[in-house]
mmCIF file with all atom_site columns, C-alpha atoms and ligand atoms in Angstrom:
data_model
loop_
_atom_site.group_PDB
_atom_site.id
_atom_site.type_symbol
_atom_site.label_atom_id
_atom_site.label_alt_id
_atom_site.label_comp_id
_atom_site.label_asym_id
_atom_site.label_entity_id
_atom_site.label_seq_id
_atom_site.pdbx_PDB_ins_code
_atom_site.Cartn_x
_atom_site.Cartn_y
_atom_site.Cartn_z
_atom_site.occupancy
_atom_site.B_iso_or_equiv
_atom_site.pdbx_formal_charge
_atom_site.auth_seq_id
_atom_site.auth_comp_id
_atom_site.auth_asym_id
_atom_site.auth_atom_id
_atom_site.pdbx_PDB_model_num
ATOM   1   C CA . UNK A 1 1   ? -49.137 124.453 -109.922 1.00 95.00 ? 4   UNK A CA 1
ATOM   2   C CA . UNK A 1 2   ? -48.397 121.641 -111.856 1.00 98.00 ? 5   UNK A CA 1
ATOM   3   C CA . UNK A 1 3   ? -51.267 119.241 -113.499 1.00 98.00 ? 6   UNK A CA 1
ATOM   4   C CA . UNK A 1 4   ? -50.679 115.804 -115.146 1.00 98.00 ? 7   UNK A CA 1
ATOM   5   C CA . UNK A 1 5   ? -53.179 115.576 -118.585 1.00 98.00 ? 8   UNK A CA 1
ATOM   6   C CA . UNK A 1 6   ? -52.940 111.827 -120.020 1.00 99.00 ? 9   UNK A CA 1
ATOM   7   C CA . UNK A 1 7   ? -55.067 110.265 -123.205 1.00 98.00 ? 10  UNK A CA 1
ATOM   8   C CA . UNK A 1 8   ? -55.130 107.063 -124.413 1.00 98.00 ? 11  UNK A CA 1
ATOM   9   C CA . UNK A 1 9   ? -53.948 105.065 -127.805 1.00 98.00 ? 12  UNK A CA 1
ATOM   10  C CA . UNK A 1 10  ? -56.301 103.929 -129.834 1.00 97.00 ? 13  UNK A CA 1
ATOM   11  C CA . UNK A 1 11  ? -58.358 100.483 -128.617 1.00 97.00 ? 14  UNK A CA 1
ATOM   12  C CA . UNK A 1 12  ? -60.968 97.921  -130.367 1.00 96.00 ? 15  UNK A CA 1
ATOM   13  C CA . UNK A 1 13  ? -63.084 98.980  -133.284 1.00 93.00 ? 16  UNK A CA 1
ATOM   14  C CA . UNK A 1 14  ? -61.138 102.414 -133.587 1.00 92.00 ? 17  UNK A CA 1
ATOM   15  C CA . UNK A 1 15  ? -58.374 103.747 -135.618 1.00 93.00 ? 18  UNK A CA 1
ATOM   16  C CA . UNK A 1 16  ? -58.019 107.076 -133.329 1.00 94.00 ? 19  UNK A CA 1
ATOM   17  C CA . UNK A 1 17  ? -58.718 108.507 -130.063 1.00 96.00 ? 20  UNK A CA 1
ATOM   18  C CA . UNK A 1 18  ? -60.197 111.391 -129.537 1.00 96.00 ? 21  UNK A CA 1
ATOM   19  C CA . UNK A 1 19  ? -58.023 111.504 -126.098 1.00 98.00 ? 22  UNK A CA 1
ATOM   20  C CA . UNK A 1 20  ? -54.689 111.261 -128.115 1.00 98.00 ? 23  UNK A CA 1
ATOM   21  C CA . UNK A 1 21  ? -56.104 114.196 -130.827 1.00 97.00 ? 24  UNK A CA 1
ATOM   22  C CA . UNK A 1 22  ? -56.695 116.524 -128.133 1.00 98.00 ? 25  UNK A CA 1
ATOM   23  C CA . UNK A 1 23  ? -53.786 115.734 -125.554 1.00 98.00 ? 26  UNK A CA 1
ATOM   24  C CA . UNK A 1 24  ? -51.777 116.749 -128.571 1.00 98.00 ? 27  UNK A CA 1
ATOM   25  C CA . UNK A 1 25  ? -53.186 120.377 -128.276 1.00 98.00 ? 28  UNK A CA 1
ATOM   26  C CA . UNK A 1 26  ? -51.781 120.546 -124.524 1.00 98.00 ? 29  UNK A CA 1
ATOM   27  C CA . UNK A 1 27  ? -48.300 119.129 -124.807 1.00 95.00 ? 30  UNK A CA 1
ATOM   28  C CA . UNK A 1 28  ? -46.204 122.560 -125.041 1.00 93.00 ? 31  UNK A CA 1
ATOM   29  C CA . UNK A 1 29  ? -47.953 124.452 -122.055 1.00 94.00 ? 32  UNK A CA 1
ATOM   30  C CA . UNK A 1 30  ? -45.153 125.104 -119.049 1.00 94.00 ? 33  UNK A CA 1
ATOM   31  C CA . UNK A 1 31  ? -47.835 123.830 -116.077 1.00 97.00 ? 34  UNK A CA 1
ATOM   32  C CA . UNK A 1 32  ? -49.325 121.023 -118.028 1.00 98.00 ? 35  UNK A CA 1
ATOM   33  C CA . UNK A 1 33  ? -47.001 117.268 -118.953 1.00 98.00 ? 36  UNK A CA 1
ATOM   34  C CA . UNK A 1 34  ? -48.888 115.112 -121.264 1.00 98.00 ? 37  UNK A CA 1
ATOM   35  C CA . UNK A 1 35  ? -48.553 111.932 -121.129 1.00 98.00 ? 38  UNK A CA 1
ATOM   36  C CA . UNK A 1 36  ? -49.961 109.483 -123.929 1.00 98.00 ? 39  UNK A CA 1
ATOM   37  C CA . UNK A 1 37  ? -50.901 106.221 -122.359 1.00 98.00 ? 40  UNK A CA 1
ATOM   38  C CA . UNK A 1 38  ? -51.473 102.015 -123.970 1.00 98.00 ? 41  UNK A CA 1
ATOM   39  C CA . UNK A 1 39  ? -54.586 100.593 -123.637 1.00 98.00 ? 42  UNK A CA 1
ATOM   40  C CA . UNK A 1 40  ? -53.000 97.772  -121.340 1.00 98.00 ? 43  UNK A CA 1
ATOM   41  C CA . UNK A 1 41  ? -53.814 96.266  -118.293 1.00 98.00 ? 44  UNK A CA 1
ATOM   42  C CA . UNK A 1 42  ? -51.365 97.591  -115.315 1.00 97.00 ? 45  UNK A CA 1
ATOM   43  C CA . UNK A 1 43  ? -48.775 98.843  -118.263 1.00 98.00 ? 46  UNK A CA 1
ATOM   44  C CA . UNK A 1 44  ? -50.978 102.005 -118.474 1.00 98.00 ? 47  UNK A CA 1
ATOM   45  C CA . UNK A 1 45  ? -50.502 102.393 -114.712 1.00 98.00 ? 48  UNK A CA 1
ATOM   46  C CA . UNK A 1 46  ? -46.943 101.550 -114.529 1.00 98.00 ? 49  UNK A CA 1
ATOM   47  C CA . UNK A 1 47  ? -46.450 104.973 -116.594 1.00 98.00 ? 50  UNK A CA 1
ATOM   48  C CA . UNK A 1 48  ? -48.958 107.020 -114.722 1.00 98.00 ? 51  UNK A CA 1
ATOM   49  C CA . UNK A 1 49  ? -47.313 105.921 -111.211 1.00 98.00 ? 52  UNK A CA 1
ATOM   50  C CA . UNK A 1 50  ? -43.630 106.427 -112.039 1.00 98.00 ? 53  UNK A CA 1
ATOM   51  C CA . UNK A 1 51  ? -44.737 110.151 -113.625 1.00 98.00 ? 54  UNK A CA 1
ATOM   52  C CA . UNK A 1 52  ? -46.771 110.566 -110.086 1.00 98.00 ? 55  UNK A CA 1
ATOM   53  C CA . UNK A 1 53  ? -43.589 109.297 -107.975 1.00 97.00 ? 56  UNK A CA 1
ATOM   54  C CA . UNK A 1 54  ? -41.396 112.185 -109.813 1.00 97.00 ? 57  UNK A CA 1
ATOM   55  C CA . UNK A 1 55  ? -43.597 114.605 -109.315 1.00 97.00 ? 58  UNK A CA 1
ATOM   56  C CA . UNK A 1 56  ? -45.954 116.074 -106.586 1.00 97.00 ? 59  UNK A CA 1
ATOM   57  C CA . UNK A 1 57  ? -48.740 117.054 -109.157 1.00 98.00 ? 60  UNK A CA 1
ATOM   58  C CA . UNK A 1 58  ? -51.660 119.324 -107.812 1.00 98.00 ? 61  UNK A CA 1
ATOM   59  C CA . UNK A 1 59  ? -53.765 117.410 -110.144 1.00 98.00 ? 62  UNK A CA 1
ATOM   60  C CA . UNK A 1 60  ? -53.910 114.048 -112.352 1.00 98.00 ? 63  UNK A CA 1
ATOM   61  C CA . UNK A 1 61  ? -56.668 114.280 -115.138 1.00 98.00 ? 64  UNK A CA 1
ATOM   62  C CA . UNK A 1 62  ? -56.843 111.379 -117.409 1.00 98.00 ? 65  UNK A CA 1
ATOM   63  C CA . UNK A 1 63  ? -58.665 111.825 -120.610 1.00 98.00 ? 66  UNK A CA 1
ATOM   64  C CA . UNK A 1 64  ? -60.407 108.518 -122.947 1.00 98.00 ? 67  UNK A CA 1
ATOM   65  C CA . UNK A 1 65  ? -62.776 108.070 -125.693 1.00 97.00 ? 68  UNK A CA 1
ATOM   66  C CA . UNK A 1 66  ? -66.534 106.672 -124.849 1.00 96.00 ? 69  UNK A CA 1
ATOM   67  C CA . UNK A 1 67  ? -68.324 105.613 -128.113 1.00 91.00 ? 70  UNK A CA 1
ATOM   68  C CA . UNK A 1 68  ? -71.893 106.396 -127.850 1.00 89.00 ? 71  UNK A CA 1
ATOM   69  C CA . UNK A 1 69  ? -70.965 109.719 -125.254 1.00 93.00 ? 72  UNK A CA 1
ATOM   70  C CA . UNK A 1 70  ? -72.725 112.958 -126.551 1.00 92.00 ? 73  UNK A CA 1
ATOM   71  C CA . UNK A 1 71  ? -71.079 115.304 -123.897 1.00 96.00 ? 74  UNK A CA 1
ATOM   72  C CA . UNK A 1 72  ? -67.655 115.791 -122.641 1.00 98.00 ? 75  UNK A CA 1
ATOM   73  C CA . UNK A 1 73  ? -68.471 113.007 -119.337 1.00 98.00 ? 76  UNK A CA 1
ATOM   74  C CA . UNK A 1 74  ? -66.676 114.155 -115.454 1.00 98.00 ? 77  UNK A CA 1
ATOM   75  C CA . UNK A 1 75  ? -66.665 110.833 -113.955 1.00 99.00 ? 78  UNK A CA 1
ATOM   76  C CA . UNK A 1 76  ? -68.023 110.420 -110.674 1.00 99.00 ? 79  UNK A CA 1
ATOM   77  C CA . UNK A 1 77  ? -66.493 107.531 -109.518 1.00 99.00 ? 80  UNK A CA 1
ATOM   78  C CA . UNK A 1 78  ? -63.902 104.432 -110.224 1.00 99.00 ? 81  UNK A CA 1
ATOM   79  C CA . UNK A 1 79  ? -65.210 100.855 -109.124 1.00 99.00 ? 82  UNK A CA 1
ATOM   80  C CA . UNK A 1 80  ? -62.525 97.813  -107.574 1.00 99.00 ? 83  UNK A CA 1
ATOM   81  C CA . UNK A 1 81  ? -63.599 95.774  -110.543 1.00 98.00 ? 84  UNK A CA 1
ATOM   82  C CA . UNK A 1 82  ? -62.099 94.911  -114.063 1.00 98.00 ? 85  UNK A CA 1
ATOM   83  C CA . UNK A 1 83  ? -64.948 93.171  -116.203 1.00 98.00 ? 86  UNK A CA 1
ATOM   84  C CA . UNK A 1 84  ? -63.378 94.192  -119.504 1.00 98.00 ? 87  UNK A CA 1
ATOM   85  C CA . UNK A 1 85  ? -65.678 94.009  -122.418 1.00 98.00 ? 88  UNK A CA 1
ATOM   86  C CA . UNK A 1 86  ? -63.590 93.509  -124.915 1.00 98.00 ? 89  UNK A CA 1
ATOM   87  C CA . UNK A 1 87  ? -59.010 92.464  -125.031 1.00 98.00 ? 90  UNK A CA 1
ATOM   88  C CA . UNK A 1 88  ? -57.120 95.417  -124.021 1.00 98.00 ? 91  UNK A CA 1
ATOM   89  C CA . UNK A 1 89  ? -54.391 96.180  -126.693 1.00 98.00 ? 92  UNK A CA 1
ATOM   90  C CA . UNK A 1 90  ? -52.031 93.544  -126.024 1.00 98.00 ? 93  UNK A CA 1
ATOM   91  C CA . UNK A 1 91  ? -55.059 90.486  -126.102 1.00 98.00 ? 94  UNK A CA 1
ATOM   92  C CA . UNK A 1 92  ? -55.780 90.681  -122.091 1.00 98.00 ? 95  UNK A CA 1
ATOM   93  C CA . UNK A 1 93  ? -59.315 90.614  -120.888 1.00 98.00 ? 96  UNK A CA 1
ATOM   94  C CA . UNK A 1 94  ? -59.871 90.492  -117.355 1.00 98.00 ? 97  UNK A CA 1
ATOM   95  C CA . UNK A 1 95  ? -63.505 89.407  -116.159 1.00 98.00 ? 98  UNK A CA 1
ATOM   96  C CA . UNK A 1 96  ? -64.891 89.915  -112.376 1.00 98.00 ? 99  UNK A CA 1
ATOM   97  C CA . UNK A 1 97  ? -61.502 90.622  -110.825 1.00 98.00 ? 100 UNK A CA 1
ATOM   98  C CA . UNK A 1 98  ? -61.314 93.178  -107.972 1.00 98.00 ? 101 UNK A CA 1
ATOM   99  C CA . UNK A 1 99  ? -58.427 95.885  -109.392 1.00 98.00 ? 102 UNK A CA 1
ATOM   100 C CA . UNK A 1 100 ? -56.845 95.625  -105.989 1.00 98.00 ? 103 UNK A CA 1
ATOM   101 C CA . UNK A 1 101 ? -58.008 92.802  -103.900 1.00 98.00 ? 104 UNK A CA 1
ATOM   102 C CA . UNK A 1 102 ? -59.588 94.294  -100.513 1.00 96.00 ? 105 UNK A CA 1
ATOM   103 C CA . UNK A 1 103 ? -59.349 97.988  -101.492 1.00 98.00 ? 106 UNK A CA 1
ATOM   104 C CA . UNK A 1 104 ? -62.297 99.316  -101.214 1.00 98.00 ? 107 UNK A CA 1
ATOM   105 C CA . UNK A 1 105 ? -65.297 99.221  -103.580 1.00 98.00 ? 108 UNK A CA 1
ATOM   106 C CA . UNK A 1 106 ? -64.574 102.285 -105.256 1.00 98.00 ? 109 UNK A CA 1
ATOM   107 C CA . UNK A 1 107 ? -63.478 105.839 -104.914 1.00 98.00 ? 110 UNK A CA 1
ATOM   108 C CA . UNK A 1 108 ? -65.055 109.083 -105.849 1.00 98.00 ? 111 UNK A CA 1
ATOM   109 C CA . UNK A 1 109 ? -63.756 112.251 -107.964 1.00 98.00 ? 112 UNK A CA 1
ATOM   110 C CA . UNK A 1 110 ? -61.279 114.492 -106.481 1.00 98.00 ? 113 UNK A CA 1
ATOM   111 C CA . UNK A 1 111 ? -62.040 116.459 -108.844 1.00 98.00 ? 114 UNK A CA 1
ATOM   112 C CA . UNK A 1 112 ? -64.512 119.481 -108.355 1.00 98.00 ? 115 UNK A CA 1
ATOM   113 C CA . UNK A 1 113 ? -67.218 118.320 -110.850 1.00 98.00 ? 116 UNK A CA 1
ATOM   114 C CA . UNK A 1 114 ? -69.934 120.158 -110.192 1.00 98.00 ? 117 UNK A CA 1
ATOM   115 C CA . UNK A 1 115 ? -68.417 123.326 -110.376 1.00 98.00 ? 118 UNK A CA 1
ATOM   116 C CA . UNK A 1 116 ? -66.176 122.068 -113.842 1.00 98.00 ? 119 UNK A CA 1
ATOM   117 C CA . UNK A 1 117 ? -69.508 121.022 -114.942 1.00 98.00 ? 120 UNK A CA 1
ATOM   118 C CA . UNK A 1 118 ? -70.729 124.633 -114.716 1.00 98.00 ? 121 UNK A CA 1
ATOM   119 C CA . UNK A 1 119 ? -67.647 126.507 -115.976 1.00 97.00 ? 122 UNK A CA 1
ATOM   120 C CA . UNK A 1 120 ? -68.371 124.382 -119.244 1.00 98.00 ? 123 UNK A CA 1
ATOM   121 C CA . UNK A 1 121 ? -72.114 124.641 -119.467 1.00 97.00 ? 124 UNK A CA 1
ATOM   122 C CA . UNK A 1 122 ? -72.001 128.428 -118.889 1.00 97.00 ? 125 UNK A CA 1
ATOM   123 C CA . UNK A 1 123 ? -69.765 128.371 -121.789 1.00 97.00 ? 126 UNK A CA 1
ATOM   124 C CA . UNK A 1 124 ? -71.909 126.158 -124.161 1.00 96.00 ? 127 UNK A CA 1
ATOM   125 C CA . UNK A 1 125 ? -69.465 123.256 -124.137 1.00 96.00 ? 128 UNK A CA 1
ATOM   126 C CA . UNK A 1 126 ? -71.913 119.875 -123.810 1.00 95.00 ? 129 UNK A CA 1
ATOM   127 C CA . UNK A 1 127 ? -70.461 118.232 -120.299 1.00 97.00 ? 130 UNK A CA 1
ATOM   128 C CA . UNK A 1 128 ? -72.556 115.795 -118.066 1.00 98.00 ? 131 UNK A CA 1
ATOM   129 C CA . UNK A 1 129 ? -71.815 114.144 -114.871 1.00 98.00 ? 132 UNK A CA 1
ATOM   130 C CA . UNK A 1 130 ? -71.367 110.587 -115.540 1.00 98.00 ? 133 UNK A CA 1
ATOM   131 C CA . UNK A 1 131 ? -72.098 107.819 -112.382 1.00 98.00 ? 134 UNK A CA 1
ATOM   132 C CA . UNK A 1 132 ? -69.855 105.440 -114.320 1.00 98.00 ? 135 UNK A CA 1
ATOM   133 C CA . UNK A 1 133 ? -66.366 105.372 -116.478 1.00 98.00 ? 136 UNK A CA 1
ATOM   134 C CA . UNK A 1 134 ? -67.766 101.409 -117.197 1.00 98.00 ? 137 UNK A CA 1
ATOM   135 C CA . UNK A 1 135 ? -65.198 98.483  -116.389 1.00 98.00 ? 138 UNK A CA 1
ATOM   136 C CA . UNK A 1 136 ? -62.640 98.338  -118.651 1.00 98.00 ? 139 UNK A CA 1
ATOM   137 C CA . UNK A 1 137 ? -59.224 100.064 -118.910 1.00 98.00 ? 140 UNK A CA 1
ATOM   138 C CA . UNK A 1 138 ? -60.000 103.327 -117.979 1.00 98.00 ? 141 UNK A CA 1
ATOM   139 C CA . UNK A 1 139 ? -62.272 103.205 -114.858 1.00 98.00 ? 142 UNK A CA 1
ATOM   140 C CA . UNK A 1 140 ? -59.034 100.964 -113.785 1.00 98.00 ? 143 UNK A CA 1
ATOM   141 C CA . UNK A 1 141 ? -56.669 103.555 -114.479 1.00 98.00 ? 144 UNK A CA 1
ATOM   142 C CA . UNK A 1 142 ? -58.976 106.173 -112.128 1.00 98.00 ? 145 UNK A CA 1
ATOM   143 C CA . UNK A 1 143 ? -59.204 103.457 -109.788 1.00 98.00 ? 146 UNK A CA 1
ATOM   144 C CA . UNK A 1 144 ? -55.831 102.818 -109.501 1.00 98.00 ? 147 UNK A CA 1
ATOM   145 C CA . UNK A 1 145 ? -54.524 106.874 -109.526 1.00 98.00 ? 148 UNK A CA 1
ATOM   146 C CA . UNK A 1 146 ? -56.967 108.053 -106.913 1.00 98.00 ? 149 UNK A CA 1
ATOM   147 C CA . UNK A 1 147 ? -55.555 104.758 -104.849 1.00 98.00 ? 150 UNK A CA 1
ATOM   148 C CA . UNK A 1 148 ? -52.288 106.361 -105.079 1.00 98.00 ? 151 UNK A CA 1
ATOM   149 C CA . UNK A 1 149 ? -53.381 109.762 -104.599 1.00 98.00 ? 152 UNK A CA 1
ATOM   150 C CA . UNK A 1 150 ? -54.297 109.275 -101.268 1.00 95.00 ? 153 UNK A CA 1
ATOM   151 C CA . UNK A 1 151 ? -50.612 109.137 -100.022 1.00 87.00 ? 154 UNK A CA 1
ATOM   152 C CA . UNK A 1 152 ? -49.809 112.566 -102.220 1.00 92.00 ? 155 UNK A CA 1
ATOM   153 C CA . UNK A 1 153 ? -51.779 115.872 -101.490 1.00 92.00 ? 156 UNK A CA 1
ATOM   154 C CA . UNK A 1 154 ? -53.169 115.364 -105.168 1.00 98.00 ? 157 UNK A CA 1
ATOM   155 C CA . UNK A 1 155 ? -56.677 115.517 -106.963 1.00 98.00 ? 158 UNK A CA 1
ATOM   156 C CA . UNK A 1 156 ? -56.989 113.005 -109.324 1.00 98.00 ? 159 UNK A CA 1
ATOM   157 C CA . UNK A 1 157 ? -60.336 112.881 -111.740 1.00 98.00 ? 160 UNK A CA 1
ATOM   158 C CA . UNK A 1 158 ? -61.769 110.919 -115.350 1.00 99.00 ? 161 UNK A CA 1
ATOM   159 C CA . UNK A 1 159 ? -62.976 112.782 -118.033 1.00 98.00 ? 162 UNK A CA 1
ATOM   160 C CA . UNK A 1 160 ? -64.467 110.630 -120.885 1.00 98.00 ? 163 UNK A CA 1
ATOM   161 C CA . UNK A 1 161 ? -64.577 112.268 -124.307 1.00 97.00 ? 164 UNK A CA 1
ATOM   162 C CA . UNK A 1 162 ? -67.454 111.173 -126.757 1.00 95.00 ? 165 UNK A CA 1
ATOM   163 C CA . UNK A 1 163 ? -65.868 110.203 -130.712 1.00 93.00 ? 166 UNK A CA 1
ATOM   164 C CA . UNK A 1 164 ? -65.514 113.397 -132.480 1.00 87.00 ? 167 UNK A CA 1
ATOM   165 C CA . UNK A 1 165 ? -68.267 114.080 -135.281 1.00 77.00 ? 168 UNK A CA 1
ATOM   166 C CA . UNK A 1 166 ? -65.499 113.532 -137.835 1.00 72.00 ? 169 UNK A CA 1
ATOM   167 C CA . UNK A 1 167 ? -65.507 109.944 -136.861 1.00 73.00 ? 170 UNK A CA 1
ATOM   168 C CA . UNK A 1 168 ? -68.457 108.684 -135.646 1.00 70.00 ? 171 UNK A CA 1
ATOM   169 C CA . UNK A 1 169 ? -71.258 107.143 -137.772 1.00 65.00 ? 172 UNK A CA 1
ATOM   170 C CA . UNK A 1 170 ? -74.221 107.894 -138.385 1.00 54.00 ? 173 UNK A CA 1
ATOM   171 C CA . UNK A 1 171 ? -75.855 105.616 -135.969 1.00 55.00 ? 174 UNK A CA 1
ATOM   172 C CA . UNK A 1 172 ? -73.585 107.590 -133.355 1.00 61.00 ? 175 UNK A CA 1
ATOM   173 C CA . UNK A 1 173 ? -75.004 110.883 -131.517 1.00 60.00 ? 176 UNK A CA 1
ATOM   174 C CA . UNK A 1 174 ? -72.029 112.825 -131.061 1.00 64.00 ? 177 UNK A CA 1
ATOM   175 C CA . UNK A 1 175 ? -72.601 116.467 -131.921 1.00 68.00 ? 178 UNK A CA 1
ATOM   176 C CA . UNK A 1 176 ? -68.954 117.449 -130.786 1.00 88.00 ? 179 UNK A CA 1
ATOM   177 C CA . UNK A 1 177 ? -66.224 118.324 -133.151 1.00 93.00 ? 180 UNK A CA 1
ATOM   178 C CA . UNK A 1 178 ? -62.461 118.349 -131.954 1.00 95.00 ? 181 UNK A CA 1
ATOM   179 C CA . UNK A 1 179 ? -62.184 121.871 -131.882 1.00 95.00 ? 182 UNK A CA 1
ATOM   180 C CA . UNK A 1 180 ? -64.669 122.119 -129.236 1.00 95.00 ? 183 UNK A CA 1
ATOM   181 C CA . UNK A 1 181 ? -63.485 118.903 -127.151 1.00 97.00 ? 184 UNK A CA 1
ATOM   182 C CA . UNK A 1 182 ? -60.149 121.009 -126.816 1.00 98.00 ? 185 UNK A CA 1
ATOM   183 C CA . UNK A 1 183 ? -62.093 124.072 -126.032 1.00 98.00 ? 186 UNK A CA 1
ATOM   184 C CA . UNK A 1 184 ? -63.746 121.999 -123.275 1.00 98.00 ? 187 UNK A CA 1
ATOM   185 C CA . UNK A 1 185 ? -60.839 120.790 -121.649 1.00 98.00 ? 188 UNK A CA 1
ATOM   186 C CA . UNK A 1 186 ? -58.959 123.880 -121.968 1.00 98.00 ? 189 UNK A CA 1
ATOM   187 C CA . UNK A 1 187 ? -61.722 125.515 -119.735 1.00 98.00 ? 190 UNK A CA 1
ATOM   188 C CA . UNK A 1 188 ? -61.067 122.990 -117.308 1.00 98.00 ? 191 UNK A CA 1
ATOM   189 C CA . UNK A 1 189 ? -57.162 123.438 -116.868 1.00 98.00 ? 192 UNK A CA 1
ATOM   190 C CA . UNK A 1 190 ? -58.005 126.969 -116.801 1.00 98.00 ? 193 UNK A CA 1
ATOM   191 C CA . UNK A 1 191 ? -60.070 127.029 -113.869 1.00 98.00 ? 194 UNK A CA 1
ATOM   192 C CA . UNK A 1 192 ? -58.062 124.394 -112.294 1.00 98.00 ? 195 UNK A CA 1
ATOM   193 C CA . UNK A 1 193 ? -54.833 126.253 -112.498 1.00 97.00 ? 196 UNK A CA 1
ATOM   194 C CA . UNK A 1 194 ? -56.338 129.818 -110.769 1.00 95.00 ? 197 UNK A CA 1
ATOM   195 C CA . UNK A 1 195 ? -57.284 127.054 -107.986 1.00 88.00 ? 198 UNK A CA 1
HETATM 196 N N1 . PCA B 2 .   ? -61.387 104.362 -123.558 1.00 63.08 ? 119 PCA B N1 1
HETATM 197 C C1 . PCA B 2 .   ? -61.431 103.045 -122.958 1.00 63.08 ? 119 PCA B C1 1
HETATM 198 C C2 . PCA B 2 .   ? -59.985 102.687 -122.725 1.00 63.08 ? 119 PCA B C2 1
HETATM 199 C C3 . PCA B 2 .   ? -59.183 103.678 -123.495 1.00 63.08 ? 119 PCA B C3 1
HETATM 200 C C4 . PCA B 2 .   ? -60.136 104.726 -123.887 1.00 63.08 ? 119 PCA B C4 1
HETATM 201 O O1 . PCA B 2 .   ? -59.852 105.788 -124.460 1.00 63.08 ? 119 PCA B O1 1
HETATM 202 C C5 . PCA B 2 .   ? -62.329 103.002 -121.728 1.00 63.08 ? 119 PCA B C5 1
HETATM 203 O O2 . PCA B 2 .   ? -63.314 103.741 -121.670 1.00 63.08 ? 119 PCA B O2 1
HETATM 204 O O3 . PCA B 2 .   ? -62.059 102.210 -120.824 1.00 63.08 ? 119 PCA B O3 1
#
C-alpha cells in the first residue's frame, strides 16, 4: 500500500500554508511520499505526473489551504475549467479555459468521502463535503490527477484545509488549530491504509 500526500507553497495574500505545515508531519512514514508542490499552472502537475509515472500509488491525496473554510473540506468533484481568481505564483492567470480541451466537464472523488467524512466526525475532527475545490490551481491539479488516474488502478481525491487559527484574522471563522488539521488527516491515511 503505498499513498502519495502532496501540499502546496504558499500563494496570494499568505505567508504560509497550512498544506505545507501539515505535509511536514507525514514526510518520514514508510507507506506515505510527500511531495510539496508550486502554486503554478501545469508546473504543479508536471511533478505530480512524473511521481505517478514511477510509482503505481493505491492512492493520490492532494492537500491546499481555503481561506474562509471552517472544516477540513473532501472535495467532491474537479471541473475542466481554469478561471483563476487571482496570478498563480509565477504571475499566470488563466480565465475561462477548459484544463484539457474536450475532456470531459469534470470528474468526481475517487476517494471514499462519505465514509472519510464519518471516520472524522465520529472522532470530533470538523470535516464537510465540499461540491467545489473553486477554479484556480488546485481544482486543476484534481482535475488533472484523476485524468491520469484513469489509466492506473489509483484513487485520487482533494482535501482543502481551512487557515489554521494561528493565522487567520479575526474576520476569519476557522476554529481549527494545526494540531488538529494533522490529527484529521492522519485519520484519513489511517483508514485508507487498512483499505
Ligand atoms: N490553495 C489554492 C492553490 C494552492 C492552495 O493551497 C487553491 O485552492 O486553489
Amino acid at each position: 500500500m503505498k499513498i502519495l500526500l502532496t501540499g502546496f507553497e504558499p500563494f496570494g495574500e499568505h505567508e504560509k500554508n497550512s498544506s505545507e505545515l501539515v505535509l511536514d508531519f507525514f514526510k518520514d512514514h514508510e507507506q506515505i511520499q510527500t511531495k510539496l508542490l508550486p502554486v503554478e499552472y501545469e508546473n504543479a502537475f508536471k511533478i505530480v505526473s512524473d511521481l505517478m509515472d514511477q510509482t503505481d500509488f493505491n492512492f493520490v491525496i492532494h492537500l491546499g489551504q481555503a481561506a474562509g473554510r471552517s472544516k477540513i473540506s473532501l472535495e467532491r468533484v474537479a471541473i475542466n475549467v481554469c478561471d483563476f481568481p487571482i496570478d498563480d505564483n509565477k504571475g499566470v492567470r488563466i480565465v475561462d479555459e477548459p484544463i484539457i480541451k474536450e475532456a470531459d466537464a469534470a470528474y468526481f472523488s475517487t476517494l471514499p468521502i462519505r465514509e472519510l467524512e464519518k471516520e472524522l466526525s465520529t472522532s470530533g475532527v470538523p470535516c464537510e463535503i465540499s461540491n467545489t475545490a473553486g477554479a484556480y490551481i488546485c481544482n486543476e491539479i484534481m482535475y488533472r490527477s484523476l485524468h491520469k488516474s484513469f489509466n492506473q488502478k489509483t484513487s485520487v481525491g482533494f482535501i482543502h484545509l481551512p487557515l489554521m487559527t494561528e493565522e487567520s484574522s479575526k474576520s476569519e471563522s476557522s476554529q481549527l488549530c494545526l494540531s488538529q488539521l494533522v490529527h484529521g488527516i492522519e485519520l484519513i491515511l489511517k483508514y485508507l491504509l487498512k483499505l
